[in-house]
Every structure is written in structure tokens, then in C-alpha cells.
XYZ file of C-alpha atoms in Angstrom:
323
model
C 0.000 0.000 0.000
C 1.320 3.442 -0.924
C 1.481 6.140 1.709
C 0.966 9.823 0.968
C 2.168 11.991 3.842
C 2.191 15.764 3.617
C 4.370 16.987 0.793
C 3.549 14.177 -1.618
C 1.512 15.329 -4.561
C 2.516 17.921 -7.116
C 3.416 20.657 -4.613
C 7.068 20.540 -5.698
C 6.497 19.986 -9.412
C 7.983 23.420 -10.238
C 10.348 24.026 -7.339
C 13.428 24.763 -9.475
C 11.521 27.223 -11.636
C 10.286 28.944 -8.468
C 13.725 29.566 -6.938
C 14.714 33.234 -6.497
C 17.251 34.729 -8.960
C 19.997 34.670 -6.303
C 19.870 30.866 -6.424
C 19.289 30.383 -10.155
C 22.625 32.120 -10.872
C 24.539 29.804 -8.521
C 26.286 26.685 -9.852
C 23.866 23.771 -9.613
C 26.503 21.873 -7.637
C 25.977 24.359 -4.768
C 22.233 23.709 -4.481
C 20.525 21.041 -2.362
C 18.768 18.577 -4.680
C 16.646 15.594 -3.572
C 17.211 12.263 -5.308
C 15.993 8.684 -5.050
C 18.070 5.526 -4.649
C 17.317 2.701 -7.119
C 14.738 5.068 -8.499
C 12.751 2.663 -10.685
C 12.002 -0.135 -8.234
C 8.369 0.793 -7.555
C 7.448 -2.216 -9.717
C 9.365 -5.428 -10.383
C 8.372 -8.471 -12.431
C 8.106 -11.634 -10.307
C 7.442 -13.692 -13.439
C 10.702 -12.752 -15.176
C 14.021 -14.513 -14.453
C 16.130 -13.318 -11.534
C 18.382 -10.485 -12.654
C 22.033 -10.961 -13.686
C 23.004 -8.499 -10.921
C 22.267 -11.184 -8.301
C 24.756 -13.512 -6.625
C 24.808 -17.217 -7.564
C 23.162 -18.382 -4.303
C 20.208 -16.015 -4.859
C 19.725 -17.362 -8.391
C 19.864 -20.906 -6.983
C 17.212 -20.144 -4.332
C 14.999 -18.496 -6.927
C 15.278 -21.596 -9.115
C 14.525 -23.986 -6.248
C 11.701 -22.004 -4.627
C 10.657 -19.845 -7.555
C 7.477 -18.046 -6.455
C 8.273 -17.969 -2.720
C 11.857 -16.772 -3.239
C 10.750 -14.029 -5.616
C 8.107 -12.787 -3.189
C 10.870 -12.382 -0.613
C 13.115 -10.752 -3.224
C 10.411 -8.186 -4.018
C 10.425 -7.081 -0.370
C 14.184 -6.581 -0.485
C 14.508 -5.295 -4.079
C 11.952 -2.490 -3.911
C 13.432 0.737 -2.565
C 10.723 3.110 -3.833
C 6.913 3.122 -3.884
C 6.352 6.145 -6.107
C 6.366 6.108 -9.914
C 8.704 8.430 -11.830
C 5.840 10.906 -12.308
C 4.972 10.834 -8.586
C 8.639 11.286 -7.637
C 8.978 14.222 -10.034
C 5.803 15.840 -8.704
C 7.158 15.403 -5.171
C 10.368 17.250 -6.143
C 12.861 14.433 -6.811
C 15.341 15.578 -9.467
C 18.123 12.944 -9.363
C 17.504 9.356 -10.503
C 19.824 6.433 -9.741
C 19.449 3.994 -12.675
C 20.600 0.391 -13.179
C 19.821 -1.327 -16.444
C 20.067 -4.734 -18.117
C 19.065 -6.751 -21.134
C 16.640 -9.609 -20.346
C 17.341 -13.280 -21.159
C 15.178 -14.510 -23.993
C 13.940 -11.024 -24.892
C 14.091 -10.424 -28.674
C 15.899 -7.403 -30.060
C 17.908 -4.965 -27.931
C 15.259 -4.006 -25.362
C 16.680 -2.779 -22.035
C 15.030 -2.908 -18.613
C 15.549 -1.318 -15.225
C 16.872 -3.852 -12.730
C 17.477 -4.391 -9.024
C 17.463 -8.094 -8.216
C 14.360 -8.487 -10.361
C 13.530 -6.867 -13.686
C 11.444 -3.710 -13.722
C 9.861 -1.636 -16.491
C 11.339 -1.111 -19.941
C 13.754 1.823 -19.856
C 11.949 3.375 -22.822
C 8.671 3.548 -20.869
C 10.354 5.210 -17.883
C 12.086 7.797 -20.073
C 8.812 8.569 -21.842
C 7.148 9.257 -18.480
C 10.010 11.577 -17.471
C 9.964 13.416 -20.803
C 6.221 13.982 -20.545
C 6.754 15.666 -17.160
C 9.567 17.848 -18.527
C 7.402 19.024 -21.442
C 4.850 20.266 -18.910
C 7.415 21.784 -16.488
C 9.941 23.509 -18.688
C 12.104 25.043 -15.946
C 12.701 21.751 -14.133
C 16.037 19.974 -14.611
C 16.808 16.338 -13.871
C 19.912 14.181 -13.431
C 19.791 10.686 -14.963
C 22.657 8.639 -13.522
C 23.122 5.379 -15.456
C 25.704 3.733 -13.217
C 25.238 -0.057 -13.460
C 24.866 -2.136 -16.628
C 24.291 -5.892 -16.862
C 24.440 -8.253 -19.848
C 24.798 -5.360 -22.264
C 26.822 -5.631 -25.475
C 28.200 -2.666 -27.402
C 25.022 -2.847 -29.516
C 22.882 -2.528 -26.389
C 24.828 0.567 -25.347
C 24.448 2.147 -28.797
C 20.725 1.400 -28.622
C 20.363 3.007 -25.172
C 22.384 6.124 -26.057
C 20.376 6.571 -29.264
C 17.161 6.120 -27.243
C 18.239 8.888 -24.843
C 19.113 11.205 -27.744
C 15.826 10.568 -29.538
C 13.675 10.787 -26.411
C 15.098 14.042 -25.017
C 16.600 15.675 -28.129
C 17.478 19.321 -27.508
C 16.689 18.986 -23.787
C 20.030 17.170 -23.295
C 22.743 19.306 -21.748
C 26.130 18.781 -23.395
C 29.066 17.758 -21.214
C 30.923 20.875 -20.102
C 32.519 22.451 -17.034
C 30.396 21.655 -13.968
C 30.844 25.127 -12.487
C 29.241 26.643 -15.613
C 25.970 24.788 -15.013
C 23.484 27.129 -13.364
C 19.715 27.067 -13.707
C 19.926 30.338 -15.641
C 22.373 28.726 -18.102
C 20.137 25.664 -18.513
C 16.988 27.749 -18.958
C 18.687 29.964 -21.537
C 19.594 26.922 -23.665
C 16.339 25.051 -22.848
C 18.347 22.155 -21.392
C 16.467 19.982 -18.884
C 18.351 16.678 -18.744
C 21.900 15.890 -17.620
C 22.768 12.250 -18.386
C 25.700 10.527 -16.695
C 26.859 7.404 -18.533
C 29.307 5.303 -16.527
C 30.579 3.242 -19.458
C 33.205 3.749 -22.195
C 30.407 3.682 -24.815
C 29.446 7.200 -23.738
C 32.925 8.661 -24.317
C 32.904 11.172 -27.157
C 29.108 11.521 -27.194
C 28.551 15.235 -26.370
C 25.430 14.754 -24.236
C 26.763 11.811 -22.218
C 28.559 13.065 -19.111
C 31.250 10.806 -17.594
C 30.536 9.112 -14.266
C 33.614 10.819 -12.809
C 31.610 14.073 -12.752
C 29.067 12.692 -10.280
C 30.782 10.612 -7.566
C 28.334 8.889 -5.196
C 30.358 7.258 -2.393
C 28.569 4.313 -0.796
C 28.732 3.530 2.922
C 27.565 -0.110 2.582
C 26.395 -0.396 6.195
C 23.241 -1.296 8.142
C 24.108 1.043 11.037
C 22.871 4.657 10.929
C 25.767 5.864 13.117
C 28.346 4.475 10.677
C 26.376 5.846 7.732
C 26.315 9.378 9.161
C 30.027 9.235 9.972
C 30.701 8.114 6.380
C 28.525 10.900 4.928
C 30.364 13.499 7.036
C 33.793 12.188 6.012
C 33.011 12.008 2.299
C 31.532 15.513 2.323
C 34.795 16.844 3.759
C 36.745 14.953 1.093
C 34.573 15.915 -1.888
C 36.173 17.661 -4.837
C 35.839 21.438 -4.659
C 35.791 21.709 -8.472
C 34.877 19.648 -11.479
C 32.038 17.448 -10.233
C 28.650 17.245 -8.607
C 28.386 15.158 -5.425
C 25.845 12.574 -4.282
C 25.372 11.819 -0.580
C 23.698 8.412 -0.407
C 21.692 8.596 2.841
C 20.795 4.906 2.616
C 21.402 1.735 4.608
C 22.410 -1.433 2.775
C 21.315 -4.891 3.947
C 23.861 -7.696 4.002
C 23.053 -11.420 3.834
C 22.627 -11.645 7.630
C 20.249 -8.675 7.694
C 18.094 -10.208 4.970
C 18.079 -13.560 6.791
C 16.972 -11.973 10.087
C 14.314 -9.776 8.490
C 13.317 -12.146 5.711
C 9.545 -11.819 5.970
C 9.545 -8.093 6.808
C 11.577 -6.741 3.920
C 13.809 -3.701 3.481
C 11.210 -1.059 4.255
C 9.851 -2.530 7.507
C 13.013 -4.136 8.851
C 15.704 -1.595 7.994
C 14.430 1.689 6.553
C 11.441 2.749 8.692
C 13.111 2.192 12.059
C 16.268 4.096 11.081
C 14.812 6.960 9.028
C 14.406 9.353 11.996
C 18.165 9.305 12.708
C 19.049 9.712 9.032
C 16.564 12.547 8.491
C 17.882 14.343 11.598
C 21.270 14.421 9.854
C 19.728 15.656 6.590
C 17.948 18.532 8.387
C 21.281 19.742 9.797
C 22.973 19.979 6.401
C 23.830 23.107 4.471
C 24.330 23.412 0.707
C 27.128 25.416 -0.906
C 30.745 24.894 -1.923
C 31.633 22.846 1.172
C 28.185 21.424 1.839
C 25.774 18.908 0.456
C 24.607 18.845 -3.165
C 22.446 15.837 -4.126
C 21.020 13.646 -1.334
C 19.362 10.296 -2.087
C 16.974 8.262 0.036
C 14.994 5.022 -0.074
C 11.185 5.283 0.013
C 11.152 9.037 -0.465
C 7.458 9.210 0.470
C 7.910 7.872 4.016
C 9.052 11.264 5.290
C 8.864 14.809 3.996
C 12.226 14.051 2.367
C 12.025 16.167 -0.796
C 10.607 19.202 1.024
C 13.280 18.982 3.726
C 16.108 18.896 1.158
C 14.623 21.654 -1.023
C 14.168 23.938 2.005
C 17.890 23.672 2.812
C 18.427 26.081 -0.100
C 16.938 28.855 2.058
C 20.202 28.765 4.018
C 21.992 30.042 0.916
C 19.628 33.011 0.836
C 20.260 33.890 4.477
C 24.022 33.638 3.844
C 23.638 36.059 0.941
C 21.683 38.507 3.101
C 24.338 38.397 5.834
C 27.075 39.196 3.313
C 25.011 42.025 1.835
C 24.749 43.799 5.201
């Protein structure tokens, strides 16, 4: 069942376009931007084979106990409940994307993946493009960072799909510091695509993965996660890249075994979100501060609103300097 706390709906559908001029002239890497982790996992296909991103023992279990194992996998593979459109309306502007070909699927079709296969990539991109056509001052980051079972032909197919779907909305790879909302609006750019694969090299609208590092804590403990987020913020590059703070906990085999029937949301995310969100509320954007923050189940808290409101701190800083 989907939850809709305050702040979910289309209240943030135009938040970038509504920012004051003092913020739209700032480099986008200085703004606080909400993102989602494993953004496409609001639906996975229990009837399709287990994904090639899974370890051998998981594939074995899925083969032995097909339906039962996949029902458990759904609980641990899904990290979002909202569709792309719902996430965009809520204010999410960064999408973490993992893609794969599907065994037995004819042609070069590519699917979103996280343990189990999700929607066709083409369908997800179409939904995003439809939103952008209606909200022409909103800008999104598409971070394609994991690829499975994809040949060079698959990569050509995906890159061509991105070019055809978004066309002139695609921002060409350039100096990160030059990217402000004013710059993007002037050129009618709305999409920045990061392509973490050599196939994207030399394609003007495919930005290299090195320009959007997203260090990963890989822990189930909120205390260790927060320490990691603090450390990596201090170490982030001052120039040349955006920065993603992954405010997420990652289950290991033991965690999954202990919380098997509960799943990621009930067993790990809900009980630890208060501590994580307390950290998020204390952050400040800017040169030395946070930029993009990602979360699981972005609708469980007022996540997007909280991150967007951090940009007000940049306004108060500006007022202090003006005095």
C-alpha cells in the first residue's frame, strides 16, 4: 500500500523554476537537490528470471523455490513506492538507474533492474519526458551507473534512445561550475545524463561518471552511515564534479536472513529513518556542503521538502554578506 504523507503530490512539481534569482545564478553543484536511490524499483516483475546483478546463491534459491523466493526478493529489491511521475511531482530531481538486457527477450530491449527486472527503460524515459514538457524550468539528473548483460550494440541502442527521447533537452558535457539554472533555462536544457561506461565517451550529451561521484557507505548502522557521509563531504572535490550523498542503509546477507519476511522497508528503513533525516535537516548546501542527497522510500518522510528547504540557508548567507 502506498502512503501519501504531507508533501507528496505535485506541490514541488515546479520548485526549481520557483527559486529566487539569487539561487538560479549559482552553480547547480551548490544547491541542495533531492534524489531517489534505485529510483525505478516501484514495480518489479516476479514472473521474469532473476536479474544478472544477483549472486549465484540467490539465483539458486529463486530456481529452487521460484514463487516464494521471488516474493521475498520483491520485499528486499523495492526501494521506492512512487512512480517516476509521482517522484517528479514530489520534487525528486536525481535518478539512480541500473539497467540490463533480459534473457530470452528479442531485439535490444533494455530494462531497469534491481534483483528483479522492472519496467522497460523506454517507458520510464517517456514518463520523465512527458513531465519535462509540462514543467519547462525543471532539470533532472539521470545517472546510469550499473549495466548488466549489455553488449556494445545494447549501449548504442540506449544512447540513441536517450538522444531521440530528449533531443534538444540534453545538456552537453561541459565544465560543472558553468551549469546554473539560468544557463540551462537559456539553452532550454532539462536533462543531464551521466553514462558510466566507455560507450558514452565522445558523445557530447553523455557526461562521464567521474563528474558525479556517489560514495557508498555499505552499512546497516545509521551511526556508521552518518560518519561516512560526514567524512566524504569533507573529502569531496571542490571543483569539477557534482556530489551525491547516499543517505541509505544497505542490507547484508545476515540482515536479509533476520528480516526475511519483513523486507527492506519494515526491517531496515522505517526504524532508522528518523536518525538519518535528523542528519539531513542539519545539512547546508554550498561549496563545502551537500549537493544531491538520495533516500529510499522518499514518500515515508517529507524528504524532498526537507532537502529543497535547505536552499533557504543560501539566501540567508547572501543577506548576511550584503549587510
